[in-house]
Amino acid sequence: MNLVYADRDGNLFDHPEYTGLGRSGELVTEMMENELIPLPEGATLVSLPDTRPIGVHKQTGEMQVVPGDFTAVGALLPQSFTRLLLPGYVKADKSKVLPLFGYTAVVWKDGGFYVAAEACDDPERWNPRNCDPDELELGVKRILGEYKDNRLFQHLSNCALGYECLTASNTFLNRWEGAVPVSFSCNAGCFGCISEQPDDSGFPAPQTRMNFKPSTEEVVQVMLEHLKTPESIISFGQGCEGEPSTQAKTIIEAIREVRSRTDLGYININTNAGLTDHIRGIVDAGLDLMRVSTISALDDHYNAYYKPRGYTLRNVEKSLRYAADKGVVTSINYLIFPGVTDREEEIEAMIEFARRTDLKLIQLRNLNIDPESYLSLIPAARGERYGMKQMLEIFREELPDVVLGSYTHIPGELAERRKKQLQQG
């Protein structure tokens, strides 16, 4: 397992004299064979600026920084692949922070690149190669021509063509899960927010947040344009917006209007679920699916990262419980990080949280963050660290009725219920 590194021009090399290492939190560790898979299609290899690679010298057996003017390398995984280890590196300049991406350990082995990861879902629908650029451009042109005054479609066209967001792209391709952002404000100050960062954070936000409040009519147009098949999903709460439930009035009006005109497809919200009263109204309007973002089921960890404004983790739990009791299929968007999520106390708390809220799905998402900044922000470990692979095995054993995946799944009972509704007209 040769160490992979990059020169200052971004050229990649493997070092035959060094074995590659990974990191679990702040701990540098060897990689096990059962933690490695071939580099997935759609993954990207990147150099980590202002870092130095660490490896084990094969002759001496010593762990050391690789000499020379080189940087460490990591892999950015596509959706459906869960990171097991961070790359092995040290910061060359501790004052510098890494861009907001989810870096995964990578090595050279048997003539190819391998990563410390596990496939937790079928990647086919979210593989970028399935989004034909020419077809997307035609879809954008058609819809912008048909809805000339709809600011939401104009906003989403930049997300699709500029940021290559697959959910936004689906909106113009009339397939699978499409996007309908509604909010420019948020009731949380997430440390790793990808759409808005304070000027002094050191993290440049990788995308721009929407800066207008769409009308109910604009939202309805996007929803009806997408909900044309029984399998289609339209989702409030995207990376380009704040917390959608802050615009509950617009969402409720839009859902009611759409459901008065069609029973096709499913309506989803991606939310922090802190505004329980707003969530109740949205659920009662006709919501089908709810995906709640969380990083932990422990208050001190949750609060350190989300910096909630006017709500607590208890409010989040109440929202999930209410939605589940009303027949909404609930899931969490679980932001995971090797060396943290696999701590004993984190695992125990999340298992109990899932049971109390009747979760149907845990969507595993690799946390995009500078590791040192994140580790200095959150509480120190209080128990044993099990490793990410064992953590996944524990979840599967303790939560046999909860699906572990990476994106939305429609349970059979919900699909059957919707089929009957459509048959009844």
Coordinates of C-alpha atoms in Angstrom, one line a residue:
M1 CA 0.0 0.0 0.0
N2 CA 2.2 2.8 -1.3
L3 CA 1.8 6.3 0.0
V4 CA 0.2 8.7 -2.5
Y5 CA 1.5 12.3 -2.6
A6 CA 1.5 15.4 -4.9
D7 CA 4.1 17.9 -5.9
R8 CA 3.5 21.6 -5.9
D9 CA 2.2 21.5 -9.5
G10 CA -0.5 19.0 -8.5
N11 CA 1.1 15.9 -10.2
L12 CA 0.4 12.7 -8.3
F13 CA 2.9 10.0 -7.4
D14 CA 3.1 6.9 -5.3
H15 CA 6.1 6.4 -3.1
P16 CA 7.5 2.8 -3.1
E17 CA 9.5 3.5 0.0
Y18 CA 6.6 4.5 2.2
T19 CA 3.3 2.8 3.3
G20 CA 0.3 5.1 3.2
L21 CA -1.5 5.9 6.5
G22 CA -4.9 7.2 7.5
R23 CA -6.2 9.2 10.3
S24 CA -9.1 8.6 12.8
G25 CA -9.7 12.0 14.3
E26 CA -6.3 13.2 15.4
L27 CA -4.8 9.6 15.6
V28 CA -2.6 8.5 12.7
T29 CA -3.3 4.8 12.0
E30 CA -2.5 2.0 9.6
M31 CA -5.1 1.0 7.0
M32 CA -6.5 -2.5 7.1
E33 CA -7.1 -4.5 3.9
N34 CA -10.8 -4.9 4.7
E35 CA -11.1 -1.1 4.9
L36 CA -10.0 -0.5 1.3
I37 CA -11.9 -0.5 -2.0
P38 CA -10.9 0.5 -5.5
L39 CA -11.3 4.2 -6.2
P40 CA -15.0 4.5 -7.1
E41 CA -16.1 6.0 -10.4
G42 CA -16.9 9.6 -9.9
A43 CA -14.3 10.1 -7.1
T44 CA -11.8 12.9 -7.4
L45 CA -8.2 12.9 -6.1
V46 CA -7.0 16.3 -4.7
S47 CA -3.9 17.6 -3.0
L48 CA -4.4 19.0 0.5
P49 CA -2.9 22.5 0.5
D50 CA -0.4 23.4 3.2
T51 CA 0.0 19.8 4.4
R52 CA 2.8 17.3 4.4
P53 CA 2.2 13.5 3.8
I54 CA 2.9 11.0 6.6
G55 CA 3.9 7.4 5.9
V56 CA 5.7 4.4 7.4
H57 CA 9.2 3.9 6.0
K58 CA 9.2 0.3 4.7
Q59 CA 12.8 -0.4 5.7
T60 CA 13.0 1.2 9.1
G61 CA 9.3 0.7 10.1
E62 CA 9.3 4.3 11.4
M63 CA 6.4 6.7 10.9
Q64 CA 7.7 10.0 9.5
V65 CA 6.9 13.0 7.3
V66 CA 7.9 12.3 3.7
P67 CA 10.9 14.5 2.9
G68 CA 10.7 17.0 0.1
D69 CA 8.4 19.8 -1.0
F70 CA 5.2 17.6 -1.3
T71 CA 1.6 17.7 -0.1
A72 CA -0.7 15.0 1.1
V73 CA -3.5 13.7 -1.2
G74 CA -7.0 12.7 -0.4
A75 CA -10.1 11.4 -2.3
L76 CA -13.4 13.2 -2.6
L77 CA -16.0 10.4 -2.8
P78 CA -19.3 10.4 -4.7
Q79 CA -22.6 9.9 -2.8
S80 CA -23.2 6.4 -1.6
F81 CA -19.7 5.8 -0.4
T82 CA -18.9 6.2 3.3
R83 CA -15.4 7.4 4.4
L84 CA -13.7 5.2 6.9
L85 CA -10.4 7.2 7.4
L86 CA -9.0 10.6 6.8
P87 CA -5.7 11.0 4.8
G88 CA -2.5 10.8 6.8
Y89 CA -1.0 14.3 7.0
V90 CA 0.3 17.0 9.2
K91 CA -0.3 20.7 8.6
A92 CA 2.8 22.6 7.2
D93 CA 1.1 25.8 8.4
K94 CA -1.3 25.3 11.3
S95 CA -2.9 28.7 10.7
K96 CA -4.2 27.5 7.3
V97 CA -7.6 25.7 7.0
L98 CA -8.5 23.2 4.3
P99 CA -11.4 24.0 1.9
L100 CA -14.8 22.5 2.9
F101 CA -14.5 19.0 1.4
G102 CA -14.7 15.5 2.8
Y103 CA -11.2 14.1 2.4
T104 CA -10.7 10.4 2.4
A105 CA -7.4 8.3 2.8
V106 CA -6.1 7.0 -0.5
V107 CA -3.2 4.6 -1.3
W108 CA -1.7 2.9 -4.4
K109 CA -2.1 -0.9 -4.4
D110 CA -2.0 -3.6 -7.0
G111 CA -1.6 -1.1 -9.9
G112 CA -4.4 1.2 -8.9
F113 CA -5.8 3.7 -6.4
Y114 CA -7.6 2.4 -3.3
V115 CA -9.6 4.4 -0.7
A116 CA -10.6 3.7 2.9
A117 CA -14.3 3.6 2.3
E118 CA -17.4 1.4 2.1
A119 CA -20.3 1.4 -0.4
C120 CA -23.5 2.0 1.5
D121 CA -25.9 2.5 -1.3
D122 CA -26.3 2.0 -5.1
P123 CA -24.4 4.9 -6.7
E124 CA -26.0 4.6 -10.1
R125 CA -28.6 7.4 -9.9
W126 CA -26.2 9.9 -8.5
N127 CA -23.3 9.1 -10.8
P128 CA -22.4 12.3 -12.7
R129 CA -21.9 10.4 -15.9
N130 CA -25.7 9.8 -15.9
C131 CA -26.3 13.5 -16.3
D132 CA -25.7 14.3 -20.0
P133 CA -24.5 17.9 -20.3
D134 CA -26.2 18.4 -23.7
E135 CA -29.6 17.0 -22.5
L136 CA -29.3 19.2 -19.3
E137 CA -28.7 22.3 -21.4
L138 CA -31.7 21.6 -23.5
G139 CA -33.8 21.1 -20.4
V140 CA -32.7 24.3 -18.9
K141 CA -33.3 26.2 -22.1
R142 CA -36.8 24.7 -22.4
I143 CA -37.9 25.4 -18.9
L144 CA -36.4 29.0 -18.7
G145 CA -38.3 29.7 -22.0
E146 CA -41.5 28.4 -20.6
Y147 CA -41.3 30.1 -17.2
K148 CA -39.6 33.4 -18.1
D149 CA -40.5 35.2 -14.9
N150 CA -39.8 32.4 -12.4
R151 CA -36.8 33.4 -10.4
L152 CA -36.5 30.0 -8.8
F153 CA -35.9 28.3 -12.2
Q154 CA -33.3 31.0 -13.0
H155 CA -31.6 30.4 -9.7
L156 CA -31.6 26.6 -10.2
S157 CA -30.2 26.9 -13.7
N158 CA -27.0 28.3 -12.2
C159 CA -26.9 25.5 -9.6
A160 CA -27.3 22.9 -12.4
L161 CA -25.0 24.4 -15.0
G162 CA -22.5 26.3 -12.8
Y163 CA -22.2 24.2 -9.6
E164 CA -23.2 20.9 -11.4
C165 CA -25.6 20.1 -8.6
L166 CA -27.3 16.8 -9.5
T167 CA -30.5 17.6 -7.6
A168 CA -30.9 20.9 -9.4
S169 CA -30.1 19.2 -12.7
N170 CA -32.8 16.6 -12.0
T171 CA -35.3 19.5 -11.8
F172 CA -34.6 20.3 -15.4
L173 CA -34.5 16.7 -16.5
N174 CA -37.8 15.8 -14.9
R175 CA -36.4 12.8 -13.1
W176 CA -35.8 11.4 -9.6
E177 CA -35.3 13.9 -6.8
G178 CA -35.5 17.5 -7.8
A179 CA -34.8 20.8 -5.9
V180 CA -37.1 23.6 -4.8
P181 CA -35.2 26.0 -2.5
V182 CA -37.3 28.5 -0.7
S183 CA -35.2 30.2 2.1
F184 CA -32.4 32.8 2.3
S185 CA -32.4 32.8 6.1
C186 CA -31.5 30.2 8.8
N187 CA -32.0 29.5 12.5
A188 CA -28.7 27.9 12.9
G189 CA -25.1 29.0 12.4
C190 CA -23.5 25.7 11.3
F191 CA -19.8 25.7 11.6
G192 CA -19.4 24.0 8.2
C193 CA -22.2 25.7 6.3
I194 CA -21.5 25.4 2.6
S195 CA -23.6 28.3 1.5
E196 CA -22.8 31.1 4.0
Q197 CA -19.8 31.7 6.2
P198 CA -18.8 34.7 8.4
D199 CA -16.1 36.9 6.8
D200 CA -13.6 35.9 9.5
S201 CA -14.3 32.1 9.4
G202 CA -11.4 31.2 7.2
F203 CA -13.7 28.9 5.2
P204 CA -14.7 30.2 1.8
A205 CA -18.3 28.9 1.2
P206 CA -18.1 26.7 -1.9
Q207 CA -21.5 28.0 -3.3
T208 CA -23.7 31.1 -3.1
R209 CA -26.9 31.1 -1.1
M210 CA -30.1 32.3 -2.7
N211 CA -30.8 35.9 -2.0
F212 CA -34.6 36.3 -2.6
K213 CA -37.9 35.0 -1.2
P214 CA -39.8 33.1 -3.9
S215 CA -43.5 33.6 -4.2
T216 CA -45.9 30.7 -3.6
E217 CA -46.7 30.7 -7.4
E218 CA -43.0 30.3 -8.3
V219 CA -42.7 27.4 -5.8
V220 CA -45.9 25.7 -7.2
Q221 CA -44.6 26.0 -10.8
V222 CA -41.4 24.2 -9.9
M223 CA -43.2 21.5 -8.0
L224 CA -45.8 20.8 -10.7
E225 CA -43.2 20.8 -13.4
H226 CA -41.3 18.1 -11.6
L227 CA -44.1 16.0 -10.1
K228 CA -45.2 14.3 -13.3
T229 CA -44.4 10.6 -12.5
P230 CA -45.4 8.4 -9.6
E231 CA -41.7 8.0 -8.6
S232 CA -40.6 11.7 -8.7
I233 CA -39.6 13.5 -5.6
I234 CA -39.4 17.3 -5.1
S235 CA -37.3 18.5 -2.1
F236 CA -37.3 21.7 -0.1
G237 CA -34.0 22.4 1.7
Q238 CA -31.0 22.5 -0.6
G239 CA -27.3 23.4 -0.1
C240 CA -27.9 26.7 -1.8
E241 CA -30.4 27.9 0.9
G242 CA -30.9 28.4 4.6
E243 CA -33.5 26.5 6.7
P244 CA -36.6 25.9 4.6
S245 CA -39.1 25.8 7.5
T246 CA -38.4 29.5 8.2
Q247 CA -40.6 30.0 5.1
A248 CA -43.3 27.6 6.4
K249 CA -46.2 29.8 5.2
T250 CA -45.0 29.6 1.6
I251 CA -44.3 25.8 1.8
I252 CA -47.7 25.1 3.3
E253 CA -49.6 27.1 0.7
A254 CA -47.6 25.5 -2.1
I255 CA -48.1 21.9 -0.9
R256 CA -51.8 22.5 -0.5
E257 CA -52.1 24.0 -4.0
V258 CA -50.0 21.2 -5.6
R259 CA -51.9 18.4 -3.8
S260 CA -55.2 20.0 -5.0
R261 CA -54.0 19.5 -8.5
T262 CA -52.0 16.2 -8.5
D263 CA -51.3 13.2 -6.3
L264 CA -48.2 12.2 -8.3
G265 CA -44.8 11.9 -6.7
Y266 CA -43.5 12.6 -3.3
I267 CA -42.9 15.9 -1.4
N268 CA -39.8 15.9 0.8
I269 CA -38.1 18.5 3.1
N270 CA -34.5 18.6 4.1
T271 CA -34.5 20.5 7.4
N272 CA -32.8 20.9 10.8
A273 CA -36.4 20.4 12.3
G274 CA -35.8 22.9 15.1
L275 CA -38.9 24.9 14.4
T276 CA -41.3 22.3 15.7
D277 CA -44.5 24.3 15.2
H278 CA -43.6 25.1 11.6
I279 CA -42.7 21.5 10.9
R280 CA -46.1 20.4 12.3
G281 CA -47.9 22.8 9.8
I282 CA -45.8 21.5 6.9
V283 CA -46.5 17.8 7.9
D284 CA -50.2 18.5 8.1
A285 CA -50.2 20.2 4.7
G286 CA -49.3 16.9 3.0
L287 CA -45.6 16.1 3.4
D288 CA -44.5 12.6 2.5
L289 CA -40.8 12.5 3.4
M290 CA -38.6 14.4 5.9
R291 CA -34.8 14.2 6.1
V292 CA -33.3 15.9 9.2
S293 CA -29.7 17.1 9.3
T294 CA -27.7 16.2 12.4
I295 CA -24.2 15.6 13.4
S296 CA -24.8 14.0 16.8
A297 CA -27.5 12.9 19.2
L298 CA -25.5 14.5 22.1
D299 CA -26.5 18.1 23.0
D300 CA -23.0 19.4 23.6
H301 CA -21.7 18.1 20.3
Y302 CA -24.8 19.2 18.4
N303 CA -24.8 22.7 19.8
A304 CA -21.1 23.2 19.2
Y305 CA -21.5 22.5 15.5
Y306 CA -25.0 23.8 14.6
K307 CA -25.1 26.8 17.0
P308 CA -28.9 26.6 17.1
R309 CA -30.8 29.9 17.4
G310 CA -34.0 29.5 19.5
Y311 CA -34.2 25.7 19.5
T312 CA -32.6 22.6 21.0
L313 CA -32.0 19.0 20.0
R314 CA -35.1 18.2 22.0
N315 CA -37.2 20.3 19.5
V316 CA -35.6 18.3 16.6
E317 CA -36.6 15.0 18.3
K318 CA -40.2 16.3 18.8
S319 CA -40.4 17.2 15.1
L320 CA -39.3 13.8 14.0
R321 CA -41.7 12.1 16.4
Y322 CA -44.6 14.1 15.2
A323 CA -43.9 13.5 11.5
A324 CA -43.4 9.8 12.1
D325 CA -46.7 9.6 14.0
K326 CA -48.5 11.3 11.1
G327 CA -47.2 8.7 8.6
V328 CA -44.3 10.7 7.2
V329 CA -41.2 8.6 6.3
T330 CA -38.5 10.1 8.4
S331 CA -34.7 9.9 8.0
I332 CA -31.6 11.8 9.2
N333 CA -28.9 13.3 7.1
Y334 CA -26.1 12.1 9.4
L335 CA -22.9 14.1 9.0
I336 CA -20.1 11.6 9.9
F337 CA -16.5 11.9 10.6
P338 CA -13.9 9.1 11.4
G339 CA -12.7 9.3 15.0
V340 CA -15.8 11.2 16.1
T341 CA -19.0 9.5 14.9
D342 CA -17.5 6.1 15.9
R343 CA -17.0 7.1 19.5
E344 CA -18.8 4.8 22.0
E345 CA -20.9 7.6 23.5
E346 CA -21.9 8.9 20.0
I347 CA -23.0 5.4 18.8
E348 CA -25.1 4.7 21.9
A349 CA -26.8 8.1 21.8
M350 CA -27.6 7.8 18.1
I351 CA -29.1 4.3 18.5
E352 CA -31.4 5.5 21.2
F353 CA -32.3 8.6 19.2
A354 CA -33.2 6.5 16.2
R355 CA -35.4 4.2 18.3
R356 CA -37.2 7.1 20.1
T357 CA -38.0 8.9 16.8
D358 CA -38.9 5.8 14.8
L359 CA -36.4 6.6 12.0
K360 CA -36.8 4.7 8.8
L361 CA -33.4 5.6 7.2
I362 CA -30.0 7.0 8.2
Q363 CA -28.4 8.7 5.2
L364 CA -24.7 8.7 5.8
R365 CA -22.9 11.9 4.5
N366 CA -19.2 12.5 4.8
L367 CA -18.7 15.8 6.7
N368 CA -17.1 18.5 4.6
I369 CA -14.7 20.3 7.0
D370 CA -11.2 21.1 8.0
P371 CA -10.4 18.3 10.4
E372 CA -8.3 20.3 12.9
S373 CA -10.9 23.1 13.1
Y374 CA -13.7 20.6 13.7
L375 CA -11.8 18.6 16.3
S376 CA -10.9 21.7 18.3
L377 CA -14.6 22.8 18.3
I378 CA -16.3 19.7 19.6
P379 CA -16.1 17.9 23.0
A380 CA -13.3 15.4 23.6
A381 CA -14.0 11.7 23.3
R382 CA -15.4 10.1 26.5
G383 CA -15.3 6.5 25.6
E384 CA -13.8 3.9 23.3
R385 CA -13.4 4.5 19.5
Y386 CA -14.7 1.6 17.6
G387 CA -13.7 2.5 14.0
M388 CA -16.1 3.4 11.3
K389 CA -16.5 0.0 9.9
Q390 CA -17.4 -1.5 13.2
M391 CA -19.8 1.4 13.9
L392 CA -21.7 0.5 10.7
E393 CA -21.9 -3.1 11.8
I394 CA -23.2 -2.1 15.2
F395 CA -25.9 0.1 13.6
R396 CA -27.0 -2.7 11.3
E397 CA -27.2 -5.1 14.3
E398 CA -28.9 -2.8 16.7
L399 CA -31.3 -1.1 14.2
P400 CA -32.4 -3.9 11.9
D401 CA -35.5 -2.0 10.7
V402 CA -33.5 1.2 9.8
V403 CA -32.0 1.4 6.3
L404 CA -28.4 2.6 6.1
G405 CA -27.9 4.4 2.9
S406 CA -26.9 7.7 1.2
Y407 CA -30.0 9.1 -0.4
T408 CA -33.8 9.0 -0.3
H409 CA -35.5 5.6 -0.4
I410 CA -39.3 5.1 -0.8
P411 CA -40.5 2.3 1.5
G412 CA -42.8 -0.3 -0.1
E413 CA -45.7 0.6 2.2
L414 CA -45.6 4.3 1.2
A415 CA -45.4 3.4 -2.5
E416 CA -48.3 1.1 -2.1
R417 CA -50.3 3.7 -0.3
R418 CA -49.7 6.3 -3.0
K419 CA -50.6 3.8 -5.7
K420 CA -54.0 3.2 -4.1
Q421 CA -54.5 7.0 -3.8
L422 CA -53.8 7.3 -7.5
Q423 CA -56.2 4.5 -8.4
Q424 CA -59.0 6.0 -6.4
G425 CA -58.4 9.2 -8.3

